Amino acid sequence: MSRFLVLTGLVDFGQRLTLSLDAAHELQILGAATASGTASDVLGRNIGGPVDVIVVGPDIATEQWFGLANGLDAEYPDIVVVLAAPSNRDVTLAALRSGIRDIIDPESDASQLSLALERASITAKGRKHAGPDDSGQAVSRGRIIPVMSPKGGVGKTTVSTNLAVGLARSAPKGAVIVDLDLQFGDVASGLGLEPHYTINDAVSGAASSDSMVLKAFLTPHPSGAYAMCAPLRPADADLIKPVQVAALVSQLSMEFPYVILDTSPGLGDVVLAVLELATDGIWVCGMDIPSIRGLNHGLEVLRQLDLMPPSNTLVLNFADKRSGLTVKDVEATVGLSAGMVLPQSRAVPFSTNAGVPLLQSGRRDPVWKGLKALVDKISAGVVPAGTKGPRRRAAVS
Ligand SMILES: Nc1ncnc2c1ncn2[C@@H]1O[C@H](COP(=O)(O)OP(=O)(O)O)[C@@H](O)[C@H]1O
Ligand SMILES: [Mg+2]
């Protein structure tokens, strides 16, 4: 449950917000005049529990919301401020400077308003949970879920894109997928997206320090998920350092409950850097000896370095009883229980080629069911098979 305060004298706008708000939340409308007061004056008019989100109506003058948002940002950083105003460059810049979290079009229909309010609520919850850690730094809140394998072509992108689409259903606008296959990433193609911006834009300039700018570089997907797409040219991957990727992932985890990372084959520097942050590791493995051997060696190294994420799920892909290997053989070799077994299915390459993940298309076949169960397991917070306690953080340079 989140509590919203709305500053507006516009009856119609207030009513539309009230109707758009999920019944689990609370909303109180304060008149436009309240916006001329200080942050404390506004909160003094609150007659319910602690305030999570303040929505500033389109009838509030710029100098008023600018001063108020600055005051809230300085004195009440846990509160998320959302501005309803027709967006233009001047408004966006002023909003950025004053700490406003999101701008919504006042003419938005009920479903768009509802999504914007839900997003603000999720962010507010995250801010409250992100208390300082030992080092005085804000701690990550969202789950960081890298999808990895030593080998290529085993289904990492298939699993990660479906996770993003599936998790976006349970957390609207709450899932982001980052394509960390920096040279040959195919998340954009797997999701049928044509990105205007890529990770190159996100790790440089203002985006690296400002979450609102960072979000402008994400590409929205019709499912409600967001994608941070790989560089357009393989050579651009060289401009991105592992430490920048780690900072980006950490920053996204402050904004999104689920940060899914598609990765390149192997355990390169980028994967090692994000393993430091990972909450849930997903290991994809084919039912063939080279894949299993590769994964076994990779996991051995990570265990020695104490770099295994706190929770790990093994996804066995291309499972085929006729392969001569059983699920138990694989489990015994790599030392993880299979959290999910996905058979070979013609629907998968079809969905890859169409740029429509299985969970989006709704074509229910055994792989669809397996992927859906994996999503449900993660969103229910079930600790999957192969879990162990928190690990010492090994330094990766
Ligand atoms: N269970 C499956 N059945 C059939 N084809 C699959 C299956 N999983 C993945 N594929 C296909 O295998 C190819 C490689 O999958 P992909 O997810 O891109 O692997 P990776 O990202 O590990 O390189 C894609 O064309 C994909 O459609
Ligand atoms: Mg891939």
Tab-separated table of C-alpha atoms and ligand atoms in Angstrom:
chain	number	residue	atom	x	y	z
A	1	MET	CA	0.000	0.000	0.000
A	2	SER	CA	1.244	3.488	-0.851
A	3	ARG	CA	-0.149	6.842	0.192
A	4	PHE	CA	-0.465	9.552	-2.459
A	5	LEU	CA	-0.973	13.300	-1.961
A	6	VAL	CA	-2.210	15.208	-4.994
A	7	LEU	CA	-1.798	18.962	-5.331
A	8	THR	CA	-4.392	20.283	-7.756
A	9	GLY	CA	-7.445	22.497	-7.990
A	10	LEU	CA	-8.623	20.682	-11.123
A	11	VAL	CA	-11.591	18.534	-10.153
A	12	ASP	CA	-11.443	16.480	-13.353
A	13	PHE	CA	-7.731	15.679	-12.960
A	14	GLY	CA	-8.173	14.716	-9.308
A	15	GLN	CA	-11.080	12.453	-10.195
A	16	ARG	CA	-9.183	10.716	-12.998
A	17	LEU	CA	-6.271	10.038	-10.650
A	18	THR	CA	-8.605	8.690	-7.984
A	19	LEU	CA	-10.256	6.358	-10.502
A	20	SER	CA	-6.887	5.192	-11.881
A	21	LEU	CA	-5.440	4.316	-8.504
A	22	ASP	CA	-5.402	0.684	-7.474
A	23	ALA	CA	-7.763	0.109	-4.536
A	24	ALA	CA	-4.820	-1.052	-2.427
A	25	HIS	CA	-3.472	2.523	-2.312
A	26	GLU	CA	-4.711	5.676	-0.567
A	27	LEU	CA	-5.039	9.120	-2.082
A	28	GLN	CA	-5.724	12.539	-0.597
A	29	ILE	CA	-6.297	15.631	-2.720
A	30	LEU	CA	-5.015	18.965	-1.436
A	31	GLY	CA	-5.958	22.218	-3.191
A	32	ALA	CA	-3.627	24.046	-5.553
A	33	ALA	CA	-2.959	26.749	-2.931
A	34	THR	CA	-1.094	24.216	-0.769
A	35	ALA	CA	1.663	24.101	-3.398
A	36	SER	CA	2.777	27.624	-2.433
A	37	GLY	CA	3.833	26.347	1.019
A	38	THR	CA	7.020	24.582	2.053
A	39	ALA	CA	7.511	20.809	1.978
A	40	SER	CA	6.627	20.660	5.685
A	41	ASP	CA	3.472	22.758	5.122
A	42	VAL	CA	2.299	20.302	2.480
A	43	LEU	CA	2.999	17.255	4.643
A	44	GLY	CA	1.302	19.012	7.588
A	45	ARG	CA	-1.968	18.790	5.643
A	46	ASN	CA	-1.690	15.022	5.326
A	47	ILE	CA	-4.359	13.282	7.396
A	48	GLY	CA	-3.295	9.651	6.910
A	49	GLY	CA	-0.183	7.494	7.297
A	50	PRO	CA	3.272	8.338	5.942
A	51	VAL	CA	3.260	9.850	2.444
A	52	ASP	CA	4.980	7.869	-0.334
A	53	VAL	CA	4.198	9.843	-3.470
A	54	ILE	CA	3.232	13.471	-4.180
A	55	VAL	CA	1.607	14.214	-7.533
A	56	VAL	CA	1.810	17.855	-8.640
A	57	GLY	CA	-1.117	18.795	-10.869
A	58	PRO	CA	-0.857	20.586	-14.220
A	59	ASP	CA	-2.389	23.743	-12.724
A	60	ILE	CA	0.533	24.386	-10.362
A	61	ALA	CA	2.849	27.173	-11.603
A	62	THR	CA	6.423	26.225	-12.484
A	63	GLU	CA	8.062	28.388	-9.820
A	64	GLN	CA	5.839	26.792	-7.185
A	65	TRP	CA	6.461	23.152	-8.035
A	66	PHE	CA	10.132	23.830	-8.652
A	67	GLY	CA	10.636	25.244	-5.146
A	68	LEU	CA	8.461	22.604	-3.518
A	69	ALA	CA	10.177	19.694	-5.299
A	70	ASN	CA	13.579	21.031	-4.281
A	71	GLY	CA	12.462	21.224	-0.673
A	72	LEU	CA	11.026	17.708	-0.724
A	73	ASP	CA	14.145	16.333	-2.380
A	74	ALA	CA	16.351	17.878	0.320
A	75	GLU	CA	14.217	17.194	3.391
A	76	TYR	CA	12.169	14.115	2.476
A	77	PRO	CA	14.210	12.126	-0.072
A	78	ASP	CA	12.059	9.000	0.491
A	79	ILE	CA	9.038	10.720	-1.044
A	80	VAL	CA	8.674	10.359	-4.805
A	81	VAL	CA	7.436	13.495	-6.574
A	82	VAL	CA	5.657	13.123	-9.895
A	83	LEU	CA	4.760	16.102	-12.084
A	84	ALA	CA	1.722	16.141	-14.358
A	85	ALA	CA	2.599	18.588	-17.123
A	86	PRO	CA	2.877	18.630	-20.896
A	87	SER	CA	6.494	17.614	-21.362
A	88	ASN	CA	8.887	19.900	-23.204
A	89	ARG	CA	12.624	20.484	-22.930
A	90	ASP	CA	12.352	23.355	-20.388
A	91	VAL	CA	9.959	21.447	-18.153
A	92	THR	CA	12.081	18.281	-18.303
A	93	LEU	CA	15.264	20.150	-17.426
A	94	ALA	CA	13.612	22.024	-14.541
A	95	ALA	CA	12.107	18.746	-13.304
A	96	LEU	CA	15.483	17.013	-13.470
A	97	ARG	CA	17.129	19.778	-11.469
A	98	SER	CA	14.453	19.824	-8.797
A	99	GLY	CA	14.519	16.076	-8.114
A	100	ILE	CA	11.156	15.302	-9.726
A	101	ARG	CA	11.031	11.594	-10.416
A	102	ASP	CA	8.668	11.310	-13.358
A	103	ILE	CA	6.602	13.497	-15.658
A	104	ILE	CA	3.174	12.306	-16.749
A	105	ASP	CA	1.019	13.719	-19.483
A	106	PRO	CA	-2.060	15.212	-17.753
A	107	GLU	CA	-4.187	14.058	-20.700
A	108	SER	CA	-3.133	10.399	-20.191
A	109	ASP	CA	-5.921	7.870	-20.132
A	110	ALA	CA	-6.770	5.855	-17.014
A	111	SER	CA	-4.499	2.905	-17.849
A	112	GLN	CA	-1.474	5.143	-18.504
A	113	LEU	CA	-2.132	7.072	-15.283
A	114	SER	CA	-2.525	3.832	-13.410
A	115	LEU	CA	0.841	2.547	-14.672
A	116	ALA	CA	2.578	5.833	-13.797
A	117	LEU	CA	1.123	5.761	-10.266
A	118	GLU	CA	2.111	2.105	-9.805
A	119	ARG	CA	5.647	2.888	-10.993
A	120	ALA	CA	5.895	5.770	-8.509
A	121	SER	CA	4.644	3.494	-5.745
A	122	ILE	CA	7.263	0.831	-6.543
A	123	THR	CA	10.023	3.467	-6.599
A	124	ALA	CA	8.864	4.920	-3.286
A	125	LYS	CA	8.916	1.484	-1.666
A	126	GLY	CA	12.412	0.953	-3.013
A	127	ARG	CA	13.624	4.254	-1.592
A	128	LYS	CA	12.269	3.354	1.846
A	129	HIS	CA	13.927	-0.056	1.763
A	130	ALA	CA	17.221	1.269	0.474
A	131	GLY	CA	18.600	2.318	3.828
A	132	PRO	CA	22.279	2.998	4.291
A	133	ASP	CA	24.593	-0.025	4.564
A	134	ASP	CA	27.810	-0.282	6.579
A	135	SER	CA	29.680	1.942	4.195
A	136	GLY	CA	27.016	4.617	4.381
A	137	GLN	CA	26.068	3.979	0.739
A	138	ALA	CA	22.516	3.237	-0.352
A	139	VAL	CA	22.061	-0.500	-0.828
A	140	SER	CA	20.671	-2.106	-3.969
A	141	ARG	CA	17.075	-3.128	-3.674
A	142	GLY	CA	15.976	-4.803	-6.907
A	143	ARG	CA	16.917	-8.360	-7.722
A	144	ILE	CA	19.832	-8.659	-10.099
A	145	ILE	CA	19.439	-11.771	-12.224
A	146	PRO	CA	22.246	-12.611	-14.654
A	147	VAL	CA	21.496	-15.398	-17.154
A	148	MET	CA	24.797	-17.116	-17.911
A	149	SER	CA	26.522	-20.060	-19.539
A	150	PRO	CA	30.047	-20.837	-20.649
A	151	LYS	CA	28.753	-21.852	-24.084
A	152	GLY	CA	26.892	-19.879	-26.749
A	153	GLY	CA	23.657	-20.988	-28.372
A	154	VAL	CA	22.287	-22.737	-25.274
A	155	GLY	CA	19.320	-20.412	-24.727
A	156	LYS	CA	20.504	-17.496	-22.555
A	157	THR	CA	18.812	-14.858	-24.661
A	158	THR	CA	15.696	-16.994	-24.971
A	159	VAL	CA	15.467	-17.377	-21.182
A	160	SER	CA	16.386	-13.774	-20.330
A	161	THR	CA	13.996	-12.112	-22.791
A	162	ASN	CA	11.162	-14.353	-21.602
A	163	LEU	CA	11.999	-13.584	-17.982
A	164	ALA	CA	11.813	-9.854	-18.707
A	165	VAL	CA	8.459	-10.158	-20.470
A	166	GLY	CA	7.060	-12.544	-17.846
A	167	LEU	CA	8.247	-10.539	-14.832
A	168	ALA	CA	6.880	-7.316	-16.349
A	169	ARG	CA	3.431	-8.914	-16.047
A	170	SER	CA	3.709	-9.309	-12.285
A	171	ALA	CA	5.490	-5.971	-11.819
A	172	PRO	CA	4.274	-3.520	-14.471
A	173	LYS	CA	7.194	-1.298	-15.547
A	174	GLY	CA	9.236	-3.081	-12.900
A	175	ALA	CA	11.455	-5.260	-15.082
A	176	VAL	CA	14.447	-4.174	-17.115
A	177	ILE	CA	16.668	-6.375	-19.260
A	178	VAL	CA	20.237	-5.300	-19.959
A	179	ASP	CA	22.033	-6.815	-22.946
A	180	LEU	CA	25.527	-7.540	-21.673
A	181	ASP	CA	26.474	-9.503	-24.765
A	182	LEU	CA	28.161	-6.236	-25.676
A	183	GLN	CA	29.593	-7.291	-29.035
A	184	PHE	CA	26.899	-9.491	-30.493
A	185	GLY	CA	23.870	-8.842	-28.317
A	186	ASP	CA	20.528	-9.867	-29.731
A	187	VAL	CA	18.081	-8.827	-27.017
A	188	ALA	CA	16.712	-6.043	-29.243
A	189	SER	CA	16.094	-8.479	-32.074
A	190	GLY	CA	14.654	-11.120	-29.720
A	191	LEU	CA	12.195	-8.527	-28.400
A	192	GLY	CA	11.465	-7.008	-31.806
A	193	LEU	CA	12.842	-3.607	-30.744
A	194	GLU	CA	14.648	-0.922	-32.719
A	195	PRO	CA	16.488	1.025	-30.041
A	196	HIS	CA	17.309	4.701	-30.389
A	197	TYR	CA	19.795	4.514	-27.542
A	198	THR	CA	22.120	1.815	-26.276
A	199	ILE	CA	24.255	0.990	-23.294
A	200	ASN	CA	26.966	3.244	-24.754
A	201	ASP	CA	24.741	6.249	-24.066
A	202	ALA	CA	23.848	4.978	-20.603
A	203	VAL	CA	27.358	4.556	-19.219
A	204	SER	CA	28.558	8.009	-20.187
A	205	GLY	CA	27.582	11.585	-19.361
A	206	ALA	CA	24.681	12.597	-17.191
A	207	ALA	CA	23.005	9.169	-17.279
A	208	SER	CA	25.739	7.639	-15.175
A	209	SER	CA	24.783	9.867	-12.261
A	210	ASP	CA	21.129	10.643	-12.873
A	211	SER	CA	18.516	7.904	-12.904
A	212	MET	CA	15.949	9.984	-14.731
A	213	VAL	CA	18.357	10.585	-17.618
A	214	LEU	CA	19.338	6.913	-17.510
A	215	LYS	CA	15.725	5.860	-17.957
A	216	ALA	CA	15.489	7.985	-21.095
A	217	PHE	CA	17.973	5.570	-22.692
A	218	LEU	CA	15.854	2.508	-22.070
A	219	THR	CA	13.696	1.128	-24.860
A	220	PRO	CA	10.147	0.279	-23.779
A	221	HIS	CA	8.692	-3.067	-24.825
A	222	PRO	CA	4.938	-3.575	-25.307
A	223	SER	CA	4.896	-6.047	-22.397
A	224	GLY	CA	5.798	-3.227	-19.994
A	225	ALA	CA	9.413	-4.359	-19.671
A	226	TYR	CA	12.313	-2.035	-20.510
A	227	ALA	CA	15.451	-2.938	-22.420
A	228	MET	CA	18.932	-1.475	-22.262
A	229	CYS	CA	20.163	-2.617	-25.649
A	230	ALA	CA	23.672	-3.610	-26.700
A	231	PRO	CA	25.899	-1.304	-28.785
A	232	LEU	CA	24.866	-1.052	-32.428
A	233	ARG	CA	28.419	-1.834	-33.660
A	234	PRO	CA	30.637	-4.554	-32.133
A	235	ALA	CA	33.571	-2.079	-31.981
A	236	ASP	CA	31.573	0.176	-29.621
A	237	ALA	CA	31.672	-2.589	-27.025
A	238	ASP	CA	35.361	-1.766	-26.431
A	239	LEU	CA	34.363	1.657	-25.104
A	240	ILE	CA	32.505	0.092	-22.175
A	241	LYS	CA	34.421	-0.932	-19.060
A	242	PRO	CA	33.253	-3.664	-16.672
A	243	VAL	CA	33.229	-1.182	-13.805
A	244	GLN	CA	30.829	1.038	-15.776
A	245	VAL	CA	28.558	-1.932	-16.403
A	246	ALA	CA	28.540	-2.758	-12.684
A	247	ALA	CA	27.651	0.858	-11.836
A	248	LEU	CA	24.854	0.820	-14.418
A	249	VAL	CA	23.409	-2.439	-13.093
A	250	SER	CA	23.594	-1.167	-9.543
A	251	GLN	CA	21.871	2.085	-10.552
A	252	LEU	CA	19.092	0.215	-12.357
A	253	SER	CA	18.548	-1.983	-9.302
A	254	MET	CA	17.697	1.151	-7.343
A	255	GLU	CA	14.879	1.843	-9.799
A	256	PHE	CA	13.587	-1.585	-10.860
A	257	PRO	CA	12.526	-4.583	-8.752
A	258	TYR	CA	13.936	-6.916	-11.437
A	259	VAL	CA	17.130	-6.322	-13.386
A	260	ILE	CA	17.683	-9.201	-15.798
A	261	LEU	CA	21.078	-9.477	-17.434
A	262	ASP	CA	21.582	-11.349	-20.675
A	263	THR	CA	25.268	-12.165	-21.016
A	264	SER	CA	27.808	-13.253	-23.597
A	265	PRO	CA	29.104	-16.841	-23.471
A	266	GLY	CA	31.809	-17.509	-20.894
A	267	LEU	CA	32.900	-15.838	-17.698
A	268	GLY	CA	34.486	-12.664	-19.037
A	269	ASP	CA	35.257	-9.482	-17.097
A	270	VAL	CA	31.755	-8.110	-17.511
A	271	VAL	CA	30.119	-11.260	-16.135
A	272	LEU	CA	32.569	-11.365	-13.210
A	273	ALA	CA	31.844	-7.704	-12.421
A	274	VAL	CA	28.081	-8.263	-12.305
A	275	LEU	CA	28.378	-11.539	-10.373
A	276	GLU	CA	29.561	-9.386	-7.492
A	277	LEU	CA	26.114	-7.762	-7.452
A	278	ALA	CA	23.934	-10.684	-8.497
A	279	THR	CA	21.161	-11.875	-6.195
A	280	ASP	CA	19.995	-14.755	-8.415
A	281	GLY	CA	22.192	-16.592	-10.915
A	282	ILE	CA	20.488	-18.452	-13.742
A	283	TRP	CA	22.742	-21.038	-15.395
A	284	VAL	CA	21.603	-22.288	-18.776
A	285	CYS	CA	23.006	-25.583	-19.973
A	286	GLY	CA	22.329	-27.847	-22.940
A	287	MET	CA	22.021	-31.624	-22.569
A	288	ASP	CA	25.352	-32.285	-24.263
A	289	ILE	CA	28.781	-33.094	-22.875
A	290	PRO	CA	30.595	-29.891	-24.007
A	291	SER	CA	27.932	-27.670	-22.373
A	292	ILE	CA	27.904	-29.661	-19.142
A	293	ARG	CA	31.666	-29.860	-18.919
A	294	GLY	CA	31.992	-26.122	-19.633
A	295	LEU	CA	29.462	-25.256	-16.936
A	296	ASN	CA	31.093	-27.569	-14.429
A	297	HIS	CA	34.496	-25.948	-14.941
A	298	GLY	CA	33.021	-22.459	-14.803
A	299	LEU	CA	31.163	-23.137	-11.557
A	300	GLU	CA	34.274	-24.680	-10.009
A	301	VAL	CA	36.227	-21.494	-10.653
A	302	LEU	CA	33.452	-19.299	-9.283
A	303	ARG	CA	33.150	-21.426	-6.144
A	304	GLN	CA	36.891	-21.079	-5.575
A	305	LEU	CA	36.620	-17.303	-5.986
A	306	ASP	CA	33.524	-17.318	-3.767
A	307	LEU	CA	31.679	-15.496	-6.514
A	308	MET	CA	28.551	-17.657	-6.747
A	309	PRO	CA	25.391	-15.568	-6.294
A	310	PRO	CA	23.430	-16.260	-3.086
A	311	SER	CA	20.762	-18.119	-5.063
A	312	ASN	CA	21.260	-20.206	-8.223
A	313	THR	CA	18.949	-21.924	-10.674
A	314	LEU	CA	20.034	-24.418	-13.287
A	315	VAL	CA	17.956	-24.337	-16.477
A	316	LEU	CA	18.446	-27.411	-18.634
A	317	ASN	CA	17.580	-26.522	-22.192
A	318	PHE	CA	17.139	-28.689	-25.286
A	319	ALA	CA	16.313	-31.550	-22.927
A	320	ASP	CA	15.908	-34.779	-24.867
A	321	LYS	CA	15.520	-38.229	-23.333
A	322	ARG	CA	17.250	-39.690	-26.388
A	323	SER	CA	20.440	-37.695	-25.760
A	324	GLY	CA	21.845	-40.524	-23.632
A	325	LEU	CA	22.124	-38.201	-20.604
A	326	THR	CA	19.634	-37.819	-17.782
A	327	VAL	CA	18.795	-34.742	-15.733
A	328	LYS	CA	20.313	-36.519	-12.704
A	329	ASP	CA	23.609	-36.979	-14.601
A	330	VAL	CA	23.815	-33.249	-15.228
A	331	GLU	CA	22.817	-32.333	-11.664
A	332	ALA	CA	25.438	-34.652	-10.230
A	333	THR	CA	28.141	-33.263	-12.506
A	334	VAL	CA	27.589	-29.543	-11.959
A	335	GLY	CA	26.436	-29.727	-8.327
A	336	LEU	CA	23.174	-27.801	-8.817
A	337	SER	CA	19.611	-29.125	-8.953
A	338	ALA	CA	17.739	-28.445	-12.163
A	339	GLY	CA	15.275	-25.656	-11.352
A	340	MET	CA	13.758	-25.990	-14.801
A	341	VAL	CA	13.937	-28.437	-17.693
A	342	LEU	CA	12.984	-27.090	-21.114
A	343	PRO	CA	12.538	-29.506	-24.011
A	344	GLN	CA	13.501	-28.790	-27.561
A	345	SER	CA	10.618	-27.098	-29.355
A	346	ARG	CA	10.103	-25.683	-32.807
A	347	ALA	CA	8.112	-22.817	-31.286
A	348	VAL	CA	11.328	-21.343	-29.813
A	349	PRO	CA	13.295	-20.570	-33.011
A	350	PHE	CA	10.033	-19.398	-34.494
A	351	SER	CA	9.594	-16.885	-31.663
A	352	THR	CA	13.269	-15.819	-31.873
A	353	ASN	CA	12.922	-15.142	-35.571
A	354	ALA	CA	9.664	-13.251	-35.119
A	355	GLY	CA	11.109	-11.102	-32.296
A	356	VAL	CA	8.203	-12.132	-30.055
A	357	PRO	CA	9.182	-14.067	-26.891
A	358	LEU	CA	7.059	-17.130	-26.216
A	359	LEU	CA	5.574	-15.636	-23.040
A	360	GLN	CA	4.424	-12.632	-25.045
A	361	SER	CA	2.878	-14.589	-27.872
A	362	GLY	CA	0.998	-16.889	-25.531
A	363	ARG	CA	1.586	-19.961	-27.745
A	364	ARG	CA	1.346	-22.539	-25.015
A	365	ASP	CA	3.720	-25.418	-25.532
A	366	PRO	CA	5.962	-27.237	-23.013
A	367	VAL	CA	8.681	-24.560	-23.246
A	368	TRP	CA	6.070	-21.853	-22.633
A	369	LYS	CA	4.987	-23.737	-19.484
A	370	GLY	CA	8.563	-24.146	-18.264
A	371	LEU	CA	9.400	-20.483	-18.800
A	372	LYS	CA	6.187	-19.406	-17.096
A	373	ALA	CA	6.979	-21.616	-14.104
A	374	LEU	CA	10.457	-20.068	-13.901
A	375	VAL	CA	8.946	-16.570	-13.912
A	376	ASP	CA	6.438	-17.565	-11.223
A	377	LYS	CA	9.178	-19.029	-9.091
A	378	ILE	CA	11.235	-15.859	-9.280
A	379	SER	CA	8.341	-13.463	-8.752
A	380	ALA	CA	7.080	-15.499	-5.795
A	381	GLY	CA	10.523	-15.048	-4.272
A	382	VAL	CA	10.862	-18.823	-3.967
A	383	VAL	CA	14.429	-19.688	-3.274
A	384	PRO	CA	15.261	-22.012	-6.127
A	385	ALA	CA	17.264	-25.189	-5.986
A	386	GLY	CA	20.994	-24.831	-5.501
A	387	THR	CA	20.802	-22.069	-2.919
A	388	LYS	CA	23.530	-21.411	-0.425
A	389	GLY	CA	24.160	-18.740	2.149
A	390	PRO	CA	25.600	-15.281	1.542
A	391	ARG	CA	29.100	-15.293	0.168
A	392	ARG	CA	32.217	-13.368	0.866
A	393	ARG	CA	32.703	-10.796	-1.845
A	394	ALA	CA	35.864	-11.572	-3.720
A	395	ALA	CA	37.626	-8.698	-5.407
A	396	VAL	CA	37.553	-8.798	-9.171
A	397	SER	CA	39.826	-6.407	-10.946
B	1	LIG	N1	14.271	-25.224	-26.164
B	1	LIG	C1	14.607	-24.842	-27.396
B	1	LIG	N2	14.131	-25.525	-28.477
B	1	LIG	C2	14.474	-25.154	-29.727
B	1	LIG	N3	15.246	-24.111	-30.023
B	1	LIG	C3	15.756	-23.387	-28.999
B	1	LIG	C4	15.463	-23.701	-27.639
B	1	LIG	N4	16.089	-22.792	-26.848
B	1	LIG	C5	16.739	-21.946	-27.679
B	1	LIG	N5	16.541	-22.292	-28.974
B	1	LIG	C6	17.080	-21.635	-30.176
B	1	LIG	O1	18.492	-21.738	-30.121
B	1	LIG	C7	19.090	-20.574	-30.643
B	1	LIG	C8	20.059	-20.025	-29.613
B	1	LIG	O2	19.335	-19.575	-28.505
B	1	LIG	P1	19.770	-18.257	-27.716
B	1	LIG	O3	18.749	-18.022	-26.672
B	1	LIG	O4	20.051	-17.151	-28.669
B	1	LIG	O5	21.132	-18.779	-27.056
B	1	LIG	P2	22.320	-17.936	-26.400
B	1	LIG	O6	21.809	-16.610	-26.019
B	1	LIG	O7	22.762	-18.792	-25.247
B	1	LIG	O8	23.393	-17.847	-27.447
B	1	LIG	C9	17.967	-19.594	-30.987
B	1	LIG	O9	17.711	-19.644	-32.347
B	1	LIG	C10	16.782	-20.141	-30.207
B	1	LIG	O10	15.557	-19.897	-30.877
B	2	MG	MG	22.513	-14.687	-26.570
